[in-house]
Amino acid sequence: MARIVGGLATSHVPAVGAAIDLGKTQTDHWKPLFDGYVPAQEWLARVDPDVIVLVYNDHATAFSLEIIPTFGIGVAENFPPADEGWGPRPVPTVDGHAELAWHLSESLILDEFDITMINEMPVDHGLTVPLSLTCGKDSRCEAPEQWPHRVVPISVNVVQYPPPTGKRCYDLGRAIRKAVEAYHEDLDIVVYGTGGMSHQLHGERAGLINSKWDTAFLDDLTRDPERLKSIPFLEYVRETGAEGIELVMWLIMRGALGDDVSEIYRHYHIPASNTASGLIVLEPAA
Amino acid sequence: MARIVGGLATSHVPAVGAAIDLGKTQTDHWKPLFDGYVPAQEWLARVDPDVIVLVYNDHATAFSLEIIPTFGIGVAENFPPADEGWGPRPVPTVDGHAELAWHLSESLILDEFDITMINEMPVDHGLTVPLSLTCGKDSRCEAPEQWPHRVVPISVNVVQYPPPTGKRCYDLGRAIRKAVEAYHEDLDIVVYGTGGMSHQLHGERAGLINSKWDTAFLDDLTRDPERLKSIPFLEYVRETGAEGIELVMWLIMRGALGDDVSEIYRHYHIPASNTASGLIVLEPAA
Amino acid sequence: MSDQDQFDDIPGTYLFDRHRSRQGYHLNMFFFSLMKPENREAFLADEEGYLDGFPMTPEQRKGVLERDWLGMIKLGGNVYYMSKFGATLGRSFQYMAGAMSGVTQEEYADMMKAGGRSIDGNRSKSEEN
Amino acid sequence: MSDQDQFDDIPGTYLFDRHRSRQGYHLNMFFFSLMKPENREAFLADEEGYLDGFPMTPEQRKGVLERDWLGMIKLGGNVYYMSKFGATLGRSFQYMAGAMSGVTQEEYADMMKAGGRSIDGNRSKSEEN
Ligand SMILES: [Fe+3]
Ligand SMILES: [Fe+3]
C-alpha cells in the first residue's frame, strides 16, 4: 500500500528558475533565497519518495482560453518542459507515473471530483521551478540529466476566474490521500503545493506584499487549517495580491496530509522578483 | 429570474442524423422513428424556450486522449458542427449563450463541481442530432439557416473509463437548477439529456438491445429517480451494452427538473442503426 | 469477483479503461487525425507512409492495413476513434459492428430490425446468462 | 457591496473574470501564439501582418504595437498570456510590472528589495485603507 510521507509547499517564481538556469544562485542578491532551500533539499533527500504528487497551476501555457480545466491530472508517461516565450528551460523531461495517475483519476472521479485526465501537457515554471528548488545539490541535480523523482502533476485553474474554493481544494487533498492509501503498490509519496505567497503581477498595484498575512497563513497551515479553508477568493486577492490566489493549491497539499501534522521547516524571503517566496515542509503526525 | 420549464431526453444516433441529411425520414424504414418525434417537436414549439442547456457527450471529436474533461461547459459565442470523418453535417453553427454559460460556470464551481470551461468546441452528432430531431417541421427547420434556440452545451465524459457516477450526474443537474434560478435575466430554459438507450457499438456483442431494462429506466425517470441514481457502471455496461452508459446524462436532465415531475410524452423504437432509440419529455410538477 | 473481473466477465465487450487507453494511444490518435480532410486524403494516397507518423505497434499497424476491426479494438482501439477510420473508408458504425460480430452488414441489419441482439445469454461468461 | 463591486473596489487590480476573458479573447490568443518560436519570428519580422491573423479591436492592436502594458490589461489582457509577449521582446515579469505601475524597472526592483508595495492603503478605494 502506498502512503503519504510528507508535504512541501513552495512559491514557483519564474525568475527563480532563470536564476538557477543562469548560474546566479550564489550572487549577493539571490543567495539568501537559495540558502533557505537547503534544509528542504536535505529533507527530501532523506525521505527520498518514490513519487511526488505535484500540485501546480498552468500559467496559460499548456491550456489557453480554448479549454480551462478546473482540476487536471497528468496521466502520461512524461511531460516536456514548455516554451513560455524564452525557449524551454534547460531541464530534463519530467517522468510521470501513469499507473498511479490513472489510479488517482479513477478513485477521484468515483469520489465525485470531476478531474480532467490529460496526456499532452508541456509543463511550465509552475511545475519545474519547485523541482529545481528542491532537487538539491547532489550530483543528480547540478546539471540533472534526469529528475530524481517521478511526478504526478495535478493542475489547478487559478488564472481564469472562478478558481475552485479553498475548501474544495482541501477536500481534493483528502480524496488524494484516500486514493493513495488504496493503491496496490508499496510507494512513498510526497505531495507538493506550489504558487504564492503574496504577489501581484499586474496593474498599478503590482508588487504588493503582505508578509503579516503570509506569516499567519504559514502558521495556520499546521495550527488551524479550518480557518484557511474558509478564506474567500476576495480576501486572497485583496490581502495577498491578485496572483496570491495560488495559495489555494497549498491547501490541496495540506488536505492530503491528514488531520494532524508537524511543521518540519519553513523559510520566508522577500523578494523573489515580484513575489514573497515561501517554503514549508510538513509531515503527518506519527 | 430564469427558470427550467421542461426536460427532454433522447438518443443521439449518428445514422439518424444521416437519414435527416439525406432526406430519408419518410422511407418505410425510418418513418416510424421520426413520426415518434412529432409530439416532442410540437411540445418544444409550444414551450419555445430561450435557451436549451444540452447535455451530451463528445465522441472523440472535440476531445481526444490529449485531454479528457469529466464535465465541460461551452462558454463561447458559437459552436461549429464537427467533421467526424464524413465532412461536417450540413446544419447551422450552434449559437451559444455565453453570459448564461459563464454564470453557470461560476455557480457550479462555487458549488464544488469541477467543470472545465471551453471556448473552442466543434460539436458532433451527440449535440446536433438531438437539435435536428426536436427542431420540428416549421420553416426554420426544413433547411434551417439558423437553429431556433440558443444552446449551452454541457459535455460529459462517457468514452474513457471512468465516467462520472449516476449520482454525481444527478447532483450536477440539481446544481444547474440552482444556478439557473439565480440568473438575473428572465429566461425560459429547457434541459436536454442525450445518448443511450441500450446500445453496444463494438466487439462480438455489438447490437445488444435490452428493451425491458430501457423501459424500466423510462418508467423510473418519473417514478423512482433514486433507484436510477444508484445504478452502478457495471450494470449499465452489462445490461444495456457498453455504450449504454450514456444514459447517465439523462440523470443530469432529471436532476435539473426538481424532485417532482410529470411525464408528458415518450417514444421508444428499435432499431436506430445499432441502437434502441428512446425519447421522453418531462415537465416540473406545477 | 473484483470490478475488473466482473468487467472481463461480460462477453464480447472491451472496456476502454486505462489499460486499453495506454495500449491504444497512438492507434487512437491515428484515427483521430482522420477528422481533417487533408489527412484522410494523405492516408488514402499512401497508407504506409501516413502510418509512419504514428508510433503504433506492428500488430496495430497490421490491424489498420487489414481492416481488422475487432483486432483493432482488442489492441486498444476505441470504437468512437475508430469510426473516423470507418468514415474515411466510407464505412458506417453499422458496418463495423457487423464486421466485429462476424456477420455481413446485411445480416447484422436484419438482426437489428428483428429487435437486436438479445440480452439473454449475453450478460456473463461465467454464469452463461 | 456586491461581489463585483468589492472586486472593483480593490485599487490597481483587474480581475480576469468572464467580462475580461470575453473582451480579451483574441488579444490573449495572440499572446498565446507566441509560445512557438516560429511565431515569435514571424511577429518580429512583420508586426502588422502577424496581427492581422487575430481579430482584436483597434484599441487592443494599438496597445500591442505601442507596448502599452497597462492598457493591454485594461482591454482584457491577462498577465500570464501577456508574459509570452514580454518574453518575445526580452522583457521579464518584473519589467512589465514596473511599466504597469508607472516606474522604471530599476525603481520597481528597489521597491521590491525594500519589502515590496505595502498592503496598507492598497486594500480598498472606498475605505482608503
Ligand atoms: Fe504561479
Ligand atoms: Fe453517443
Coordinates of N, CA and C in Angstrom, one line a residue, chain B residues 7-157:
Chain B
G7 N -37.9 19.3 -19.5 CA -36.7 18.5 -19.8 C -37.0 17.5 -20.9
L8 N -36.0 17.2 -21.7 CA -36.3 16.2 -22.8 C -35.0 15.3 -22.9
A9 N -35.2 14.0 -23.0 CA -34.1 13.2 -23.2 C -34.3 12.4 -24.5
T10 N -33.2 12.2 -25.2 CA -33.3 11.5 -26.5 C -32.0 10.8 -26.8
S11 N -32.1 9.7 -27.5 CA -30.9 9.1 -28.1 C -30.3 10.1 -29.1
H12 N -29.1 9.9 -29.5 CA -28.4 10.9 -30.5 C -27.6 10.1 -31.5
V13 N -28.3 9.2 -32.2 CA -27.7 8.2 -33.1 C -27.2 8.9 -34.4
P14 N -25.9 8.7 -34.8 CA -25.4 9.4 -36.0 C -26.1 9.0 -37.2
A15 N -26.6 7.8 -37.3 CA -27.3 7.3 -38.5 C -28.6 8.1 -38.7
V16 N -29.2 8.5 -37.6 CA -30.4 9.3 -37.6 C -30.1 10.7 -38.2
G17 N -29.0 11.2 -37.8 CA -28.6 12.5 -38.4 C -28.4 12.3 -40.0
A18 N -27.8 11.2 -40.3 CA -27.5 11.0 -41.8 C -28.9 10.8 -42.5
A19 N -29.8 10.1 -41.9 CA -31.2 9.9 -42.5 C -31.8 11.3 -42.7
I20 N -31.7 12.2 -41.8 CA -32.2 13.6 -42.0 C -31.5 14.3 -43.1
D21 N -30.2 14.2 -43.0 CA -29.4 15.0 -44.0 C -29.6 14.5 -45.4
L22 N -29.9 13.2 -45.5 CA -30.1 12.6 -46.9 C -31.5 12.5 -47.3
G23 N -32.4 13.2 -46.5 CA -33.8 13.2 -46.9 C -34.6 11.9 -46.8
K24 N -34.2 11.0 -45.9 CA -34.8 9.7 -45.8 C -35.8 9.5 -44.7
T25 N -36.2 10.6 -44.1 CA -37.0 10.4 -42.9 C -38.4 9.8 -43.2
Q26 N -38.8 9.8 -44.4 CA -40.2 9.3 -44.7 C -40.1 7.9 -45.4
T27 N -38.9 7.3 -45.4 CA -38.9 5.9 -46.0 C -39.6 5.0 -45.1
D28 N -39.9 3.8 -45.6 CA -40.6 2.8 -44.7 C -39.8 2.5 -43.5
H29 N -38.5 2.4 -43.7 CA -37.6 2.0 -42.6 C -37.6 3.1 -41.5
W30 N -37.5 4.4 -41.9 CA -37.2 5.4 -40.9 C -38.5 6.1 -40.4
K31 N -39.6 6.1 -41.2 CA -40.7 6.8 -40.8 C -41.2 6.6 -39.4
P32 N -41.3 5.3 -38.9 CA -41.8 5.1 -37.6 C -41.0 5.8 -36.5
L33 N -39.7 5.8 -36.7 CA -38.9 6.5 -35.7 C -39.2 8.0 -35.7
F34 N -39.1 8.6 -36.9 CA -39.3 10.1 -37.0 C -40.7 10.5 -36.6
D35 N -41.7 9.7 -37.0 CA -43.1 10.1 -36.6 C -43.2 10.2 -35.0
G36 N -42.4 9.4 -34.4 CA -42.4 9.4 -32.9 C -41.9 10.7 -32.3
Y37 N -41.2 11.5 -33.1 CA -40.7 12.7 -32.6 C -41.6 13.9 -32.7
V38 N -42.7 13.7 -33.5 CA -43.5 14.9 -33.8 C -44.2 15.5 -32.6
P39 N -44.7 14.7 -31.7 CA -45.3 15.3 -30.4 C -44.2 16.1 -29.6
A40 N -43.0 15.6 -29.6 CA -41.9 16.3 -28.9 C -41.6 17.6 -29.6
Q41 N -41.6 17.6 -30.9 CA -41.4 18.9 -31.7 C -42.5 19.9 -31.4
E42 N -43.7 19.4 -31.3 CA -44.8 20.3 -31.0 C -44.7 20.8 -29.6
W43 N -44.3 20.0 -28.7 CA -44.1 20.4 -27.3 C -43.1 21.5 -27.2
L44 N -42.0 21.3 -27.9 CA -40.9 22.3 -27.9 C -41.3 23.6 -28.5
A45 N -42.1 23.5 -29.6 CA -42.5 24.7 -30.3 C -43.5 25.5 -29.3
R46 N -44.3 24.7 -28.6 CA -45.2 25.4 -27.7 C -44.4 26.0 -26.5
V47 N -43.5 25.3 -25.9 CA -42.7 25.8 -24.8 C -41.8 26.9 -25.2
D48 N -41.3 26.8 -26.4 CA -40.4 27.8 -27.1 C -39.4 28.4 -26.1
P49 N -38.4 27.6 -25.6 CA -37.5 28.2 -24.6 C -36.6 29.2 -25.2
D50 N -36.0 30.0 -24.3 CA -35.0 31.0 -24.8 C -33.7 30.3 -25.0
V51 N -33.4 29.3 -24.2 CA -32.1 28.6 -24.2 C -32.4 27.1 -24.0
I52 N -31.6 26.3 -24.7 CA -31.6 24.8 -24.3 C -30.2 24.6 -23.7
V53 N -30.2 24.0 -22.5 CA -29.0 23.5 -21.9 C -28.9 22.1 -22.3
L54 N -27.9 21.8 -23.2 CA -27.9 20.5 -23.9 C -26.8 19.6 -23.3
V55 N -27.1 18.6 -22.6 CA -26.1 17.7 -22.0 C -25.9 16.6 -23.0
Y56 N -24.6 16.4 -23.4 CA -24.3 15.4 -24.4 C -22.9 14.9 -24.1
N57 N -22.4 13.9 -24.9 CA -21.0 13.6 -24.8 C -20.4 13.7 -26.2
D58 N -19.2 14.2 -26.1 CA -18.3 14.3 -27.3 C -17.8 12.8 -27.5
H59 N -17.8 12.4 -28.8 CA -17.4 11.1 -29.2 C -16.0 11.1 -29.8
A60 N -15.0 11.5 -29.1 CA -13.6 11.6 -29.6 C -13.6 12.5 -30.8
T61 N -14.2 13.7 -30.6 CA -14.3 14.6 -31.7 C -13.6 15.9 -31.3
A62 N -14.2 16.7 -30.4 CA -13.6 17.9 -29.9 C -12.4 17.5 -29.0
F63 N -12.6 16.4 -28.2 CA -11.6 16.0 -27.3 C -11.0 14.7 -27.7
S64 N -9.7 14.5 -27.6 CA -9.1 13.2 -27.8 C -8.4 12.8 -26.5
L65 N -7.6 11.8 -26.6 CA -6.9 11.3 -25.4 C -5.9 12.4 -24.9
E66 N -5.7 13.4 -25.7 CA -4.8 14.5 -25.2 C -5.4 15.1 -23.9
I67 N -6.7 15.3 -23.9 CA -7.3 16.0 -22.8 C -8.8 15.5 -22.7
I68 N -9.2 15.0 -21.5 CA -10.5 14.4 -21.3 C -11.2 15.0 -20.1
P69 N -12.0 16.1 -20.4 CA -12.7 16.7 -19.3 C -13.9 15.8 -18.8
T70 N -14.0 15.6 -17.5 CA -15.2 14.9 -17.0 C -16.5 15.6 -17.3
F71 N -16.5 16.9 -16.9 CA -17.7 17.7 -17.3 C -17.1 19.0 -17.9
G72 N -17.7 19.4 -19.0 CA -17.3 20.6 -19.7 C -18.5 21.5 -20.0
I73 N -18.2 22.8 -20.1 CA -19.3 23.7 -20.5 C -18.8 24.6 -21.5
G74 N -19.6 24.8 -22.6 CA -19.2 25.6 -23.7 C -19.6 27.1 -23.4
V75 N -18.6 27.9 -23.2 CA -18.9 29.3 -22.9 C -18.7 30.3 -24.1
A76 N -18.5 29.7 -25.3 CA -18.2 30.5 -26.5 C -19.5 31.1 -27.0
E77 N -19.3 32.0 -28.0 CA -20.5 32.6 -28.7 C -21.2 31.6 -29.6
N78 N -20.4 30.7 -30.2 CA -21.0 29.7 -31.0 C -20.1 28.5 -31.2
F79 N -20.7 27.4 -31.7 CA -20.0 26.1 -31.8 C -20.3 25.5 -33.2
P80 N -19.2 25.3 -34.0 CA -19.4 24.8 -35.4 C -19.7 23.3 -35.4
P81 N -20.5 22.8 -36.3 CA -20.6 21.4 -36.5 C -19.3 20.7 -36.8
A82 N -19.0 19.6 -36.2 CA -17.7 19.0 -36.4 C -17.6 18.1 -37.7
D83 N -16.4 17.9 -38.2 CA -16.2 16.9 -39.2 C -15.8 15.6 -38.5
E84 N -16.7 14.6 -38.5 CA -16.4 13.3 -37.9 C -15.8 12.3 -38.8
G85 N -15.4 12.8 -40.0 CA -14.8 11.9 -40.9 C -15.5 11.8 -42.3
W86 N -16.8 12.3 -42.2 CA -17.6 12.4 -43.4 C -17.8 13.8 -43.9
G87 N -17.0 14.8 -43.4 CA -17.3 16.2 -43.6 C -18.4 16.6 -42.5
P88 N -18.5 17.9 -42.2 CA -19.4 18.3 -41.2 C -20.9 18.1 -41.7
R89 N -21.8 17.8 -40.8 CA -23.2 17.8 -41.1 C -23.6 19.1 -41.7
P90 N -24.5 19.1 -42.7 CA -25.0 20.3 -43.3 C -26.0 21.0 -42.5
V91 N -25.6 21.4 -41.3 CA -26.6 22.1 -40.4 C -25.9 23.4 -39.9
P92 N -26.7 24.3 -39.4 CA -26.1 25.6 -39.0 C -25.1 25.5 -37.8
T93 N -24.3 26.5 -37.7 CA -23.5 26.7 -36.5 C -24.5 26.9 -35.3
V94 N -24.1 26.4 -34.1 CA -24.9 26.4 -33.0 C -24.6 27.7 -32.2
D95 N -25.6 28.6 -32.0 CA -25.4 29.8 -31.2 C -25.4 29.5 -29.7
G96 N -24.4 29.9 -29.0 CA -24.3 29.7 -27.6 C -25.1 30.8 -26.8
H97 N -24.9 30.8 -25.5 CA -25.4 31.9 -24.7 C -24.3 32.1 -23.7
A98 N -23.3 32.9 -24.1 CA -22.0 33.0 -23.3 C -22.3 33.5 -21.9
E99 N -23.2 34.5 -21.8 CA -23.4 35.1 -20.5 C -24.0 34.1 -19.5
L100 N -25.0 33.3 -20.0 CA -25.6 32.3 -19.1 C -24.6 31.2 -18.8
A101 N -23.8 30.8 -19.8 CA -22.8 29.7 -19.6 C -21.7 30.1 -18.6
W102 N -21.3 31.4 -18.7 CA -20.3 31.8 -17.7 C -21.0 31.9 -16.3
H103 N -22.2 32.3 -16.3 CA -22.9 32.3 -15.0 C -23.0 30.9 -14.4
L104 N -23.3 30.0 -15.2 CA -23.4 28.6 -14.8 C -22.0 28.1 -14.3
S105 N -21.0 28.4 -15.1 CA -19.6 28.0 -14.7 C -19.3 28.5 -13.3
E106 N -19.6 29.8 -13.0 CA -19.2 30.4 -11.7 C -20.0 29.8 -10.6
S107 N -21.3 29.6 -10.9 CA -22.1 29.0 -9.8 C -21.8 27.5 -9.6
L108 N -21.5 26.8 -10.6 CA -21.2 25.4 -10.4 C -19.8 25.2 -9.7
I109 N -18.9 26.0 -10.1 CA -17.5 25.8 -9.5 C -17.6 26.2 -8.0
L110 N -18.3 27.3 -7.7 CA -18.5 27.7 -6.3 C -19.3 26.6 -5.5
D111 N -20.1 25.8 -6.3 CA -20.9 24.7 -5.7 C -20.1 23.4 -5.7
E112 N -18.8 23.5 -6.0 CA -17.9 22.3 -5.9 C -18.1 21.3 -7.0
F113 N -18.5 21.8 -8.2 CA -18.4 21.0 -9.4 C -17.3 21.5 -10.2
D114 N -16.3 20.6 -10.6 CA -15.0 21.0 -11.1 C -15.1 21.0 -12.6
I115 N -16.0 21.8 -13.1 CA -16.3 21.8 -14.6 C -15.2 22.5 -15.4
T116 N -14.9 22.0 -16.6 CA -14.0 22.6 -17.5 C -14.7 23.6 -18.4
M117 N -14.1 24.9 -18.5 CA -14.7 25.9 -19.3 C -14.1 25.9 -20.7
I118 N -14.9 25.9 -21.7 CA -14.4 25.6 -23.0 C -14.9 26.6 -24.0
N119 N -14.0 27.2 -24.8 CA -14.3 28.2 -25.8 C -14.3 27.6 -27.2
E120 N -13.4 26.6 -27.5 CA -13.3 26.0 -28.8 C -13.8 24.6 -28.8
M121 N -15.0 24.4 -29.3 CA -15.6 23.1 -29.2 C -16.5 22.8 -30.4
P122 N -15.9 22.2 -31.5 CA -16.7 21.7 -32.6 C -17.7 20.7 -32.0
V123 N -18.9 20.7 -32.4 CA -19.9 19.8 -31.8 C -20.3 18.7 -32.7
D124 N -20.3 17.4 -32.2 CA -20.5 16.3 -33.1 C -22.0 15.9 -33.0
H125 N -22.3 14.7 -33.6 CA -23.7 14.2 -33.7 C -24.4 14.2 -32.3
G126 N -23.6 14.0 -31.2 CA -24.2 13.9 -29.9 C -25.0 15.2 -29.6
L127 N -24.6 16.3 -30.1 CA -25.3 17.6 -29.9 C -26.2 17.9 -31.0
T128 N -25.8 17.7 -32.3 CA -26.6 18.2 -33.4 C -27.7 17.3 -33.7
V129 N -27.6 16.0 -33.5 CA -28.8 15.1 -33.9 C -30.0 15.4 -33.0
P130 N -29.8 15.6 -31.7 CA -31.0 16.0 -30.8 C -31.6 17.3 -31.3
L131 N -30.8 18.3 -31.7 CA -31.3 19.5 -32.2 C -32.1 19.3 -33.5
S132 N -31.6 18.5 -34.4 CA -32.3 18.2 -35.6 C -33.6 17.5 -35.3
L133 N -33.6 16.5 -34.4 CA -34.8 15.7 -34.1 C -35.9 16.5 -33.5
T134 N -35.6 17.5 -32.7 CA -36.6 18.2 -32.0 C -36.9 19.6 -32.5
C135 N -36.2 20.0 -33.6 CA -36.3 21.3 -34.1 C -37.7 21.4 -34.8
G136 N -38.2 20.3 -35.3 CA -39.6 20.4 -35.8 C -39.7 20.7 -37.2
K137 N -40.9 20.8 -37.7 CA -41.1 20.9 -39.1 C -41.4 22.3 -39.6
D138 N -41.3 23.3 -38.7 CA -41.6 24.6 -39.2 C -40.5 25.1 -40.2
S139 N -40.8 26.2 -40.8 CA -39.9 26.7 -41.9 C -38.5 26.9 -41.4
R140 N -38.3 27.2 -40.1 CA -37.0 27.4 -39.6 C -36.1 26.2 -39.7
C141 N -36.8 25.0 -39.8 CA -36.0 23.8 -39.7 C -35.9 22.9 -40.9
E142 N -36.8 23.1 -41.9 CA -36.7 22.1 -43.0 C -35.3 22.2 -43.6
A143 N -34.9 23.4 -43.9 CA -33.5 23.6 -44.3 C -33.0 24.7 -43.4
P144 N -32.8 24.5 -42.2 CA -32.6 25.6 -41.2 C -31.3 26.4 -41.6
E145 N -31.4 27.7 -41.7 CA -30.3 28.5 -41.8 C -29.7 28.9 -40.4
Q146 N -30.6 28.7 -39.4 CA -30.2 29.0 -38.1 C -31.1 28.1 -37.2
W147 N -30.5 27.6 -36.1 CA -31.3 26.8 -35.2 C -32.2 27.8 -34.5
P148 N -33.4 27.3 -34.1 CA -34.4 28.2 -33.5 C -34.0 28.5 -32.0
H149 N -33.1 27.8 -31.4 CA -32.8 28.1 -30.0 C -31.3 28.2 -29.8
R150 N -31.0 29.1 -28.8 CA -29.6 29.1 -28.4 C -29.4 27.9 -27.5
V151 N -28.1 27.5 -27.4 CA -27.7 26.3 -26.7 C -26.5 26.6 -25.8
V152 N -26.6 26.1 -24.5 CA -25.4 26.0 -23.7 C -25.1 24.5 -23.6
P153 N -24.0 24.1 -24.3 CA -23.6 22.7 -24.3 C -22.9 22.3 -23.0
I154 N -23.3 21.2 -22.5 CA -22.5 20.6 -21.3 C -22.1 19.2 -21.7
S155 N -20.8 19.0 -21.7 CA -20.2 17.8 -22.2 C -19.9 16.9 -21.0
V156 N -20.0 15.6 -21.2 CA -19.8 14.6 -20.1 C -18.9 13.5 -20.7
N157 N -17.8 13.2 -20.0 CA -17.0 12.1 -20.5 C -17.7 10.7 -20.2

